[in-house]
mmCIF file of C-alpha atoms and ligand atoms in Angstrom:
data_model
loop_
_atom_site.group_PDB
_atom_site.id
_atom_site.type_symbol
_atom_site.label_atom_id
_atom_site.label_comp_id
_atom_site.label_asym_id
_atom_site.label_seq_id
_atom_site.Cartn_x
_atom_site.Cartn_y
_atom_site.Cartn_z
ATOM 1 C CA MET U 1 52.920 -122.557 -45.738
ATOM 2 C CA LYS U 2 56.353 -124.189 -45.751
ATOM 3 C CA LYS U 3 59.460 -122.112 -45.142
ATOM 4 C CA LYS U 4 60.725 -121.886 -48.742
ATOM 5 C CA THR U 5 57.272 -120.801 -49.944
ATOM 6 C CA GLN U 6 56.981 -118.286 -47.121
ATOM 7 C CA LEU U 7 60.306 -116.688 -48.109
ATOM 8 C CA ILE U 8 58.708 -115.818 -51.441
ATOM 9 C CA HIS U 9 55.014 -115.377 -50.566
ATOM 10 C CA GLY U 10 55.234 -114.117 -46.967
ATOM 11 C CA GLY U 11 54.572 -110.488 -46.070
ATOM 12 C CA ILE U 12 53.169 -108.469 -48.954
ATOM 13 C CA PHE U 13 53.671 -110.131 -52.327
ATOM 14 C CA GLY U 14 54.618 -107.623 -55.063
ATOM 15 C CA ASP U 15 52.727 -104.360 -55.489
ATOM 16 C CA GLN U 16 48.977 -104.108 -54.819
ATOM 17 C CA THR U 17 48.464 -101.081 -57.092
ATOM 18 C CA THR U 18 50.295 -102.046 -60.291
ATOM 19 C CA GLY U 19 50.606 -105.813 -60.017
ATOM 20 C CA ALA U 20 54.415 -105.556 -60.156
ATOM 21 C CA VAL U 21 55.780 -108.895 -58.939
ATOM 22 C CA SER U 22 58.782 -107.273 -57.279
ATOM 23 C CA THR U 23 58.084 -104.819 -54.449
ATOM 24 C CA PRO U 24 58.749 -101.317 -55.852
ATOM 25 C CA ILE U 25 61.374 -99.104 -54.244
ATOM 26 C CA TYR U 26 59.335 -96.214 -52.841
ATOM 27 C CA GLN U 27 62.067 -93.591 -52.875
ATOM 28 C CA VAL U 28 59.974 -91.033 -51.045
ATOM 29 C CA SER U 29 60.075 -89.072 -47.795
ATOM 30 C CA THR U 30 56.523 -87.679 -47.506
ATOM 31 C CA TYR U 31 52.952 -88.456 -48.640
ATOM 32 C CA LYS U 32 50.048 -86.292 -49.765
ATOM 33 C CA GLN U 33 47.207 -86.014 -47.263
ATOM 34 C CA GLU U 34 43.596 -85.614 -48.540
ATOM 35 C CA GLN U 35 42.747 -83.593 -45.454
ATOM 36 C CA VAL U 36 44.684 -82.975 -42.294
ATOM 37 C CA GLY U 37 45.448 -86.420 -40.870
ATOM 38 C CA LYS U 38 43.609 -88.280 -43.699
ATOM 39 C CA HIS U 39 46.106 -90.394 -45.633
ATOM 40 C CA LYS U 40 46.670 -93.873 -47.058
ATOM 41 C CA GLY U 41 48.627 -95.190 -44.072
ATOM 42 C CA PHE U 42 51.883 -93.369 -44.746
ATOM 43 C CA GLU U 43 52.726 -89.830 -43.592
ATOM 44 C CA TYR U 44 56.498 -89.548 -43.384
ATOM 45 C CA SER U 45 59.105 -92.210 -44.177
ATOM 46 C CA ARG U 46 60.811 -92.246 -40.779
ATOM 47 C CA THR U 47 57.441 -93.317 -39.365
ATOM 48 C CA GLY U 48 56.694 -95.708 -42.215
ATOM 49 C CA ASN U 49 57.711 -96.357 -45.837
ATOM 50 C CA PRO U 50 55.931 -98.862 -48.131
ATOM 51 C CA THR U 51 59.111 -100.720 -49.180
ATOM 52 C CA ARG U 52 60.348 -100.915 -45.611
ATOM 53 C CA PHE U 53 56.856 -101.956 -44.506
ATOM 54 C CA ALA U 54 56.846 -104.834 -47.020
ATOM 55 C CA LEU U 55 60.149 -106.026 -45.534
ATOM 56 C CA GLU U 56 58.879 -105.587 -41.974
ATOM 57 C CA GLU U 57 55.781 -107.648 -42.773
ATOM 58 C CA LEU U 58 57.942 -110.331 -44.361
ATOM 59 C CA ILE U 59 60.348 -110.730 -41.431
ATOM 60 C CA LYS U 60 57.361 -110.691 -39.049
ATOM 61 C CA ASP U 61 55.896 -113.675 -40.903
ATOM 62 C CA LEU U 62 59.240 -115.503 -41.115
ATOM 63 C CA GLU U 63 59.789 -115.219 -37.358
ATOM 64 C CA SER U 64 56.110 -115.948 -36.501
ATOM 65 C CA GLY U 65 55.806 -112.694 -34.564
ATOM 66 C CA GLU U 66 53.346 -109.849 -34.118
ATOM 67 C CA ARG U 67 55.269 -106.979 -35.712
ATOM 68 C CA GLY U 68 58.534 -106.485 -37.602
ATOM 69 C CA PHE U 69 60.975 -103.576 -37.805
ATOM 70 C CA ALA U 70 63.854 -102.695 -40.123
ATOM 71 C CA PHE U 71 66.825 -100.627 -38.963
ATOM 72 C CA ALA U 72 69.893 -99.079 -40.582
ATOM 73 C CA SER U 73 72.201 -101.762 -39.102
ATOM 74 C CA GLY U 74 72.208 -104.654 -36.678
ATOM 75 C CA MET U 75 73.624 -102.316 -34.048
ATOM 76 C CA ALA U 76 70.841 -99.758 -34.642
ATOM 77 C CA ALA U 77 68.339 -102.605 -34.136
ATOM 78 C CA ILE U 78 69.997 -103.755 -30.896
ATOM 79 C CA THR U 79 70.230 -100.181 -29.598
ATOM 80 C CA ALA U 80 66.536 -99.552 -30.327
ATOM 81 C CA VAL U 81 65.577 -102.750 -28.474
ATOM 82 C CA MET U 82 67.662 -101.618 -25.488
ATOM 83 C CA MET U 83 65.743 -98.322 -25.496
ATOM 84 C CA LEU U 84 62.670 -100.253 -24.402
ATOM 85 C CA PHE U 85 64.344 -100.310 -20.974
ATOM 86 C CA ASN U 86 64.841 -97.617 -18.346
ATOM 87 C CA LYS U 87 67.637 -96.182 -16.266
ATOM 88 C CA GLY U 88 68.469 -98.624 -13.479
ATOM 89 C CA ASP U 89 67.273 -101.692 -15.360
ATOM 90 C CA HIS U 90 69.562 -104.718 -15.566
ATOM 91 C CA ILE U 91 70.001 -107.224 -18.380
ATOM 92 C CA ILE U 92 71.694 -110.627 -18.300
ATOM 93 C CA MET U 93 73.601 -111.349 -21.502
ATOM 94 C CA THR U 94 75.536 -114.168 -23.149
ATOM 95 C CA ASP U 95 79.228 -113.606 -22.334
ATOM 96 C CA ASP U 96 80.514 -114.047 -25.872
ATOM 97 C CA VAL U 97 77.963 -111.807 -27.602
ATOM 98 C CA TYR U 98 78.972 -109.980 -30.768
ATOM 99 C CA GLY U 99 81.748 -107.462 -29.977
ATOM 100 C CA GLY U 100 79.615 -104.481 -31.014
ATOM 101 C CA THR U 101 76.849 -105.576 -28.644
ATOM 102 C CA PHE U 102 79.348 -105.818 -25.771
ATOM 103 C CA ARG U 103 80.686 -102.379 -26.709
ATOM 104 C CA VAL U 104 77.310 -100.612 -26.894
ATOM 105 C CA MET U 105 76.288 -102.089 -23.519
ATOM 106 C CA THR U 106 79.558 -101.321 -21.688
ATOM 107 C CA LYS U 107 80.625 -98.049 -23.317
ATOM 108 C CA VAL U 108 77.403 -96.323 -24.428
ATOM 109 C CA LEU U 109 74.202 -97.542 -22.786
ATOM 110 C CA ASN U 110 75.884 -97.933 -19.381
ATOM 111 C CA ARG U 111 76.242 -94.129 -19.425
ATOM 112 C CA PHE U 112 72.438 -93.941 -19.431
ATOM 113 C CA GLY U 113 72.132 -96.261 -16.448
ATOM 114 C CA LEU U 114 71.350 -99.529 -18.237
ATOM 115 C CA GLU U 115 73.394 -102.287 -16.656
ATOM 116 C CA ALA U 116 74.463 -105.638 -18.117
ATOM 117 C CA THR U 117 75.964 -108.771 -16.592
ATOM 118 C CA PHE U 118 77.674 -111.215 -18.953
ATOM 119 C CA VAL U 119 77.442 -114.932 -18.218
ATOM 120 C CA ASP U 120 77.915 -118.213 -20.043
ATOM 121 C CA THR U 121 74.261 -118.786 -20.981
ATOM 122 C CA SER U 122 75.000 -122.263 -22.388
ATOM 123 C CA ASP U 123 74.288 -123.343 -18.784
ATOM 124 C CA VAL U 124 70.869 -122.074 -17.558
ATOM 125 C CA ASN U 125 72.034 -122.167 -13.928
ATOM 126 C CA ASN U 126 74.529 -119.379 -14.599
ATOM 127 C CA ILE U 127 71.557 -117.142 -15.488
ATOM 128 C CA LYS U 128 69.503 -118.039 -12.401
ATOM 129 C CA ASN U 129 72.306 -116.865 -10.124
ATOM 130 C CA GLU U 130 72.349 -113.388 -11.675
ATOM 131 C CA ILE U 131 68.631 -112.518 -11.539
ATOM 132 C CA ARG U 132 67.996 -109.603 -9.177
ATOM 133 C CA PRO U 133 65.062 -107.233 -8.565
ATOM 134 C CA GLU U 134 66.193 -104.775 -11.293
ATOM 135 C CA THR U 135 66.680 -107.510 -13.908
ATOM 136 C CA LYS U 136 64.317 -106.982 -16.854
ATOM 137 C CA ALA U 137 65.562 -109.252 -19.616
ATOM 138 C CA ILE U 138 67.779 -112.114 -20.703
ATOM 139 C CA TYR U 139 69.621 -111.470 -23.964
ATOM 140 C CA LEU U 140 70.983 -114.475 -25.829
ATOM 141 C CA GLU U 141 73.093 -115.086 -28.827
ATOM 142 C CA THR U 142 73.022 -118.697 -30.018
ATOM 143 C CA PRO U 143 75.136 -120.021 -31.691
ATOM 144 C CA THR U 144 77.895 -117.646 -30.580
ATOM 145 C CA ASN U 145 80.952 -116.286 -32.269
ATOM 146 C CA PRO U 146 83.598 -117.679 -32.629
ATOM 147 C CA LEU U 147 83.171 -120.799 -30.464
ATOM 148 C CA LEU U 148 79.650 -121.699 -31.629
ATOM 149 C CA LYS U 149 78.313 -122.172 -28.114
ATOM 150 C CA ILE U 150 74.618 -123.071 -27.889
ATOM 151 C CA SER U 151 72.079 -121.826 -25.322
ATOM 152 C CA ASP U 152 68.758 -123.567 -24.730
ATOM 153 C CA ILE U 153 66.250 -120.922 -25.872
ATOM 154 C CA GLN U 154 63.149 -122.731 -24.588
ATOM 155 C CA ALA U 155 64.570 -123.493 -21.121
ATOM 156 C CA ILE U 156 65.797 -119.912 -20.778
ATOM 157 C CA ALA U 157 62.506 -118.420 -22.015
ATOM 158 C CA ASP U 158 60.681 -120.579 -19.437
ATOM 159 C CA LEU U 159 62.955 -119.274 -16.685
ATOM 160 C CA ALA U 160 62.470 -115.707 -17.937
ATOM 161 C CA LYS U 161 58.661 -116.047 -17.961
ATOM 162 C CA ALA U 162 58.632 -117.492 -14.458
ATOM 163 C CA SER U 163 60.723 -114.517 -13.298
ATOM 164 C CA GLY U 164 58.767 -111.856 -15.244
ATOM 165 C CA LEU U 165 61.636 -111.116 -17.639
ATOM 166 C CA LEU U 166 61.748 -110.654 -21.406
ATOM 167 C CA THR U 167 63.790 -113.021 -23.561
ATOM 168 C CA ILE U 168 65.678 -111.417 -26.449
ATOM 169 C CA VAL U 169 67.543 -113.530 -29.010
ATOM 170 C CA ASP U 170 70.107 -112.427 -31.584
ATOM 171 C CA ASN U 171 69.296 -114.954 -34.329
ATOM 172 C CA THR U 172 71.868 -113.736 -36.872
ATOM 173 C CA PHE U 173 73.864 -116.977 -37.139
ATOM 174 C CA SER U 174 70.891 -119.328 -37.526
ATOM 175 C CA THR U 175 68.582 -117.098 -39.613
ATOM 176 C CA PRO U 176 64.776 -117.426 -39.546
ATOM 177 C CA TYR U 177 65.156 -120.320 -41.993
ATOM 178 C CA TRP U 178 66.715 -122.624 -39.378
ATOM 179 C CA GLN U 179 65.620 -121.241 -36.020
ATOM 180 C CA ASN U 180 62.572 -119.324 -34.755
ATOM 181 C CA PRO U 181 63.132 -118.116 -31.186
ATOM 182 C CA ILE U 182 59.588 -116.700 -30.799
ATOM 183 C CA SER U 183 58.159 -120.182 -31.397
ATOM 184 C CA LEU U 184 60.457 -121.367 -28.588
ATOM 185 C CA GLY U 185 59.091 -118.742 -26.173
ATOM 186 C CA ALA U 186 61.262 -115.677 -26.829
ATOM 187 C CA ASP U 187 59.656 -112.212 -26.836
ATOM 188 C CA ILE U 188 62.006 -110.396 -29.191
ATOM 189 C CA VAL U 189 64.204 -111.748 -31.976
ATOM 190 C CA LEU U 190 66.727 -109.647 -33.857
ATOM 191 C CA HIS U 191 69.153 -109.987 -36.734
ATOM 192 C CA SER U 192 72.119 -108.345 -38.286
ATOM 193 C CA ALA U 193 70.558 -108.640 -41.761
ATOM 194 C CA THR U 194 73.976 -107.617 -43.090
ATOM 195 C CA LYS U 195 74.865 -111.304 -42.817
ATOM 196 C CA TYR U 196 72.818 -114.248 -44.176
ATOM 197 C CA ILE U 197 69.545 -112.371 -44.742
ATOM 198 C CA GLY U 198 71.156 -109.897 -47.156
ATOM 199 C CA GLY U 199 73.603 -112.616 -48.078
ATOM 200 C CA HIS U 200 75.651 -110.863 -50.769
ATOM 201 C CA SER U 201 78.035 -108.540 -48.860
ATOM 202 C CA ASP U 202 76.261 -105.503 -50.281
ATOM 203 C CA VAL U 203 74.010 -104.093 -47.556
ATOM 204 C CA VAL U 204 74.189 -103.190 -43.851
ATOM 205 C CA ALA U 205 70.859 -103.621 -42.052
ATOM 206 C CA GLY U 206 69.119 -104.846 -38.903
ATOM 207 C CA LEU U 207 65.735 -106.503 -38.304
ATOM 208 C CA VAL U 208 63.639 -107.006 -35.180
ATOM 209 C CA VAL U 209 60.452 -109.012 -34.583
ATOM 210 C CA VAL U 210 58.393 -108.802 -31.386
ATOM 211 C CA ASN U 211 55.749 -111.240 -30.153
ATOM 212 C CA SER U 212 53.084 -108.850 -28.778
ATOM 213 C CA GLU U 213 51.100 -105.830 -29.881
ATOM 214 C CA GLN U 214 52.308 -103.882 -26.837
ATOM 215 C CA LEU U 215 55.988 -104.517 -27.603
ATOM 216 C CA GLY U 216 55.185 -103.620 -31.222
ATOM 217 C CA GLN U 217 53.748 -100.242 -30.209
ATOM 218 C CA ASP U 218 56.625 -99.594 -27.806
ATOM 219 C CA LEU U 219 59.316 -100.454 -30.348
ATOM 220 C CA HIS U 220 57.629 -98.451 -33.092
ATOM 221 C CA PHE U 221 57.595 -95.494 -30.723
ATOM 222 C CA VAL U 222 61.376 -95.921 -30.210
ATOM 223 C CA GLN U 223 62.020 -96.463 -33.939
ATOM 224 C CA ASN U 224 60.087 -93.353 -34.889
ATOM 225 C CA SER U 225 61.549 -91.291 -32.038
ATOM 226 C CA THR U 226 65.213 -92.204 -32.519
ATOM 227 C CA GLY U 227 65.050 -92.630 -36.315
ATOM 228 C CA GLY U 228 67.587 -95.352 -37.140
ATOM 229 C CA VAL U 229 65.407 -96.648 -39.997
ATOM 230 C CA LEU U 230 66.436 -98.649 -43.068
ATOM 231 C CA GLY U 231 66.131 -96.822 -46.400
ATOM 232 C CA PRO U 232 63.906 -98.103 -49.250
ATOM 233 C CA GLN U 233 66.797 -99.254 -51.510
ATOM 234 C CA ASP U 234 68.323 -101.358 -48.763
ATOM 235 C CA SER U 235 64.893 -102.657 -47.715
ATOM 236 C CA TRP U 236 64.413 -103.850 -51.286
ATOM 237 C CA LEU U 237 67.836 -105.555 -51.299
ATOM 238 C CA LEU U 238 66.830 -107.510 -48.189
ATOM 239 C CA ILE U 239 63.485 -108.575 -49.686
ATOM 240 C CA ARG U 240 65.445 -109.803 -52.690
ATOM 241 C CA GLY U 241 68.013 -111.572 -50.486
ATOM 242 C CA ILE U 242 65.299 -113.306 -48.462
ATOM 243 C CA LYS U 243 63.765 -114.912 -51.575
ATOM 244 C CA THR U 244 66.854 -117.158 -51.898
ATOM 245 C CA LEU U 245 67.594 -117.541 -48.169
ATOM 246 C CA GLY U 246 66.277 -121.106 -48.141
ATOM 247 C CA ILE U 247 68.356 -122.448 -51.007
ATOM 248 C CA ARG U 248 71.384 -120.515 -49.778
ATOM 249 C CA MET U 249 71.088 -121.984 -46.268
ATOM 250 C CA GLU U 250 70.519 -125.529 -47.585
ATOM 251 C CA GLU U 251 73.573 -125.318 -49.827
ATOM 252 C CA THR U 252 75.657 -123.710 -47.055
ATOM 253 C CA GLU U 253 74.646 -126.574 -44.749
ATOM 254 C CA SER U 254 75.766 -129.197 -47.234
ATOM 255 C CA ASN U 255 79.088 -127.449 -47.993
ATOM 256 C CA THR U 256 79.737 -126.961 -44.269
ATOM 257 C CA ALA U 257 79.075 -130.605 -43.377
ATOM 258 C CA GLN U 258 81.677 -131.696 -45.945
ATOM 259 C CA ILE U 259 84.228 -129.133 -44.745
ATOM 260 C CA VAL U 260 83.705 -130.049 -41.082
ATOM 261 C CA GLU U 261 84.310 -133.698 -41.882
ATOM 262 C CA PHE U 262 87.490 -132.827 -43.752
ATOM 263 C CA LEU U 263 88.788 -130.608 -40.919
ATOM 264 C CA GLN U 264 88.012 -133.185 -38.257
ATOM 265 C CA ASN U 265 90.142 -135.771 -40.002
ATOM 266 C CA HIS U 266 93.057 -133.445 -40.716
ATOM 267 C CA PRO U 267 96.206 -133.973 -38.583
ATOM 268 C CA ALA U 268 97.094 -130.224 -38.564
ATOM 269 C CA VAL U 269 93.754 -129.331 -36.956
ATOM 270 C CA SER U 270 93.598 -129.909 -33.192
ATOM 271 C CA LYS U 271 89.977 -128.968 -32.579
ATOM 272 C CA VAL U 272 86.836 -128.185 -34.603
ATOM 273 C CA PHE U 273 83.967 -126.130 -33.180
ATOM 274 C CA TYR U 274 80.620 -126.813 -34.866
ATOM 275 C CA PRO U 275 77.170 -127.418 -33.297
ATOM 276 C CA GLY U 276 76.509 -130.191 -35.817
ATOM 277 C CA LEU U 277 79.231 -132.374 -34.295
ATOM 278 C CA GLU U 278 78.014 -135.019 -31.857
ATOM 279 C CA THR U 279 80.976 -134.091 -29.656
ATOM 280 C CA HIS U 280 79.726 -130.489 -29.333
ATOM 281 C CA PRO U 281 78.657 -130.096 -25.651
ATOM 282 C CA ASN U 282 75.158 -128.818 -26.563
ATOM 283 C CA HIS U 283 74.675 -130.745 -29.804
ATOM 284 C CA GLU U 284 71.342 -132.197 -28.620
ATOM 285 C CA ILE U 285 69.954 -128.739 -27.821
ATOM 286 C CA ALA U 286 71.127 -127.409 -31.190
ATOM 287 C CA LYS U 287 69.350 -130.322 -32.885
ATOM 288 C CA LYS U 288 66.166 -129.735 -30.889
ATOM 289 C CA GLN U 289 65.837 -125.983 -31.416
ATOM 290 C CA ALA U 290 67.208 -125.449 -34.932
ATOM 291 C CA ALA U 291 66.534 -127.268 -38.199
ATOM 292 C CA GLY U 292 70.119 -126.659 -39.390
ATOM 293 C CA PHE U 293 73.527 -126.010 -37.828
ATOM 294 C CA GLY U 294 74.612 -123.164 -40.105
ATOM 295 C CA GLY U 295 77.737 -122.260 -42.010
ATOM 296 C CA MET U 296 80.021 -120.971 -39.267
ATOM 297 C CA VAL U 297 82.932 -123.192 -38.221
ATOM 298 C CA SER U 298 85.980 -122.499 -36.075
ATOM 299 C CA PHE U 299 89.073 -124.664 -35.852
ATOM 300 C CA ASP U 300 92.436 -124.551 -34.112
ATOM 301 C CA VAL U 301 95.727 -124.904 -35.965
ATOM 302 C CA GLY U 302 97.932 -124.459 -32.876
ATOM 303 C CA SER U 303 99.582 -121.043 -33.224
ATOM 304 C CA ALA U 304 99.298 -117.544 -34.678
ATOM 305 C CA GLU U 305 102.103 -118.370 -37.152
ATOM 306 C CA LYS U 306 100.288 -121.451 -38.460
ATOM 307 C CA ALA U 307 97.048 -119.462 -38.722
ATOM 308 C CA ASP U 308 98.876 -116.798 -40.775
ATOM 309 C CA GLU U 309 100.375 -119.465 -43.001
ATOM 310 C CA VAL U 310 96.969 -121.035 -43.610
ATOM 311 C CA PHE U 311 95.154 -117.886 -44.634
ATOM 312 C CA SER U 312 98.033 -116.638 -46.773
ATOM 313 C CA LYS U 313 97.785 -119.810 -48.884
ATOM 314 C CA LEU U 314 93.990 -119.815 -49.291
ATOM 315 C CA LYS U 315 92.542 -118.779 -52.640
ATOM 316 C CA TYR U 316 88.776 -118.926 -52.144
ATOM 317 C CA PHE U 317 88.460 -117.821 -48.509
ATOM 318 C CA THR U 318 88.654 -114.031 -48.269
ATOM 319 C CA LEU U 319 90.209 -112.557 -45.128
ATOM 320 C CA ALA U 320 87.481 -110.184 -43.973
ATOM 321 C CA GLU U 321 85.167 -109.329 -41.113
ATOM 322 C CA SER U 322 81.481 -110.253 -41.501
ATOM 323 C CA LEU U 323 79.911 -113.590 -42.423
ATOM 324 C CA GLY U 324 76.958 -115.221 -44.088
ATOM 325 C CA ALA U 325 77.623 -114.179 -47.667
ATOM 326 C CA VAL U 326 77.815 -116.135 -50.930
ATOM 327 C CA GLU U 327 81.630 -115.931 -50.834
ATOM 328 C CA SER U 328 83.559 -117.892 -48.206
ATOM 329 C CA LEU U 329 85.245 -115.702 -45.604
ATOM 330 C CA ILE U 330 87.974 -116.383 -43.068
ATOM 331 C CA SER U 331 89.007 -114.502 -39.940
ATOM 332 C CA ILE U 332 91.449 -114.871 -37.067
ATOM 333 C CA PRO U 333 89.307 -113.881 -34.050
ATOM 334 C CA ALA U 334 92.227 -113.283 -31.638
ATOM 335 C CA ARG U 335 93.642 -110.598 -33.915
ATOM 336 C CA MET U 336 90.487 -109.313 -35.598
ATOM 337 C CA THR U 337 86.988 -109.387 -34.073
ATOM 338 C CA HIS U 338 88.227 -110.182 -30.539
ATOM 339 C CA ALA U 339 91.504 -108.217 -30.535
ATOM 340 C CA SER U 340 90.167 -105.719 -27.990
ATOM 341 C CA ILE U 341 89.670 -108.493 -25.409
ATOM 342 C CA PRO U 342 92.784 -108.925 -23.184
ATOM 343 C CA GLN U 343 94.763 -112.097 -23.972
ATOM 344 C CA GLU U 344 94.082 -113.593 -20.521
ATOM 345 C CA ARG U 345 90.328 -113.210 -20.954
ATOM 346 C CA ARG U 346 90.596 -114.616 -24.478
ATOM 347 C CA ALA U 347 92.415 -117.673 -23.109
ATOM 348 C CA GLU U 348 89.657 -118.112 -20.495
ATOM 349 C CA LEU U 349 87.035 -118.000 -23.241
ATOM 350 C CA GLY U 350 89.049 -120.440 -25.382
ATOM 351 C CA ILE U 351 89.826 -117.960 -28.153
ATOM 352 C CA THR U 352 93.392 -119.103 -28.832
ATOM 353 C CA ASP U 353 95.895 -117.451 -31.200
ATOM 354 C CA GLY U 354 95.641 -120.415 -33.574
ATOM 355 C CA LEU U 355 91.858 -120.261 -33.823
ATOM 356 C CA ILE U 356 90.519 -119.709 -37.332
ATOM 357 C CA ARG U 357 86.874 -118.934 -38.058
ATOM 358 C CA ILE U 358 85.352 -119.551 -41.442
ATOM 359 C CA SER U 359 82.026 -118.566 -42.920
ATOM 360 C CA VAL U 360 81.337 -121.200 -45.549
ATOM 361 C CA GLY U 361 80.034 -119.745 -48.794
ATOM 362 C CA LEU U 362 78.364 -121.163 -51.862
ATOM 363 C CA GLU U 363 81.416 -122.059 -53.949
ATOM 364 C CA ASP U 364 81.756 -125.715 -54.956
ATOM 365 C CA ALA U 365 82.574 -127.767 -51.842
ATOM 366 C CA GLU U 366 85.289 -129.699 -53.669
ATOM 367 C CA ASP U 367 87.121 -126.470 -54.503
ATOM 368 C CA LEU U 368 86.814 -125.235 -50.929
ATOM 369 C CA ILE U 369 88.163 -128.497 -49.509
ATOM 370 C CA GLU U 370 91.024 -128.603 -51.996
ATOM 371 C CA ASP U 371 91.861 -125.026 -51.039
ATOM 372 C CA LEU U 372 91.894 -125.875 -47.318
ATOM 373 C CA ALA U 373 93.897 -129.067 -47.924
ATOM 374 C CA ASN U 374 96.528 -127.074 -49.786
ATOM 375 C CA ALA U 375 96.689 -124.376 -47.090
ATOM 376 C CA LEU U 376 96.970 -126.896 -44.225
ATOM 377 C CA LYS U 377 99.740 -128.954 -45.898
HETATM 378 C C1 LIG C 401 77.314 -108.344 -37.353
HETATM 379 C C2 LIG C 401 76.561 -108.707 -36.146
HETATM 380 C C3 LIG C 401 75.848 -107.744 -35.403
HETATM 381 C C4 LIG C 401 75.888 -106.258 -35.764
HETATM 382 O O1 LIG C 401 75.271 -106.022 -36.975
HETATM 383 P P1 LIG C 401 75.657 -104.840 -37.991
HETATM 384 O O2 LIG C 401 74.726 -105.048 -39.116
HETATM 385 O O3 LIG C 401 77.104 -105.030 -38.344
HETATM 386 O O4 LIG C 401 75.445 -103.559 -37.255
HETATM 387 C C5 LIG C 401 75.103 -108.169 -34.323
HETATM 388 N N1 LIG C 401 75.066 -109.467 -33.964
HETATM 389 C C6 LIG C 401 75.758 -110.425 -34.636
HETATM 390 C C7 LIG C 401 75.667 -111.833 -34.197
HETATM 391 C C8 LIG C 401 76.520 -110.071 -35.742
HETATM 392 O O5 LIG C 401 77.203 -111.023 -36.399
#
């Protein structure tokens, strides 16, 4: 089955009982048992709910895994995955992971004895140097935010296997439409489904897929024990979002390519960060491991003042956190998502005051380019 077909026919198609083509929203907490312990597969909706299950089956298929899980947010998904580990365990992570991931590791889970080291995973050697006896996993985000750095999933998964470690990939930016980390050797793939998978700025959710029955049992135990599950309404919204993920990603790709070309040739833009550019340091790896480069682009306009001027003139790019929706969004990482990072560290990472990040939406590319041209004048 090809990807676009799988988005519509993967998982459980419609409703087995009534023939409804759309998965019903099972707004229910508990289920009648014929006798004690004799039921139709559902007992209590924290443990399992039919609408959530349909979504979990669908994301499992899309990521070619063994079992899927839906959580109340991307952060709930990441936290549940981290609860597979024990006190004293150590995890090596991409240094520019999502801010919330950095925060939960360094301000919450560290209090329970889970330790993380942050390295630039775009070079495999940086990971090798940090492996120690307590290390249990390598956690990657690729591409990263806001500099769109790329890590080689297959090379890192090979290293992890050879060292007896799990490989975990946050696949939010690429989506299962463009990139499938499990097929490249990863053990666990997760998403903030709030972004492209939902795609319409109307739901907060997280998804996880694991590649083995054992990890499936372990993560279901955590999900059921800690309870950060996604409700049936929001599960349904994600199933609906996924049906159009393919056409949304294709259109995003085409809009983004045109915008990147425009930005690259603009005199007011000093640098463009996009994995699709041949000048991107890991362009070849991006091309090898993903079928598309995505809709996230960052570019430098030189100063905070210029960045302010640009976004104040834009009509179609909304200044907002988040990404991956139908509407184009713009953010200034140094003063928004990455404001809590000290300026010196930001400079080291290359997150300058004039850096602008855009999430290209599905408006007409000509309008978007005209808007940018006007703002950069
Ligand atoms: C947004 C985001 C998260 C967190 O997801 P929420 O749904 O906001 O909890 C994690 N990883 C990445 C890459 C994100 O963009």
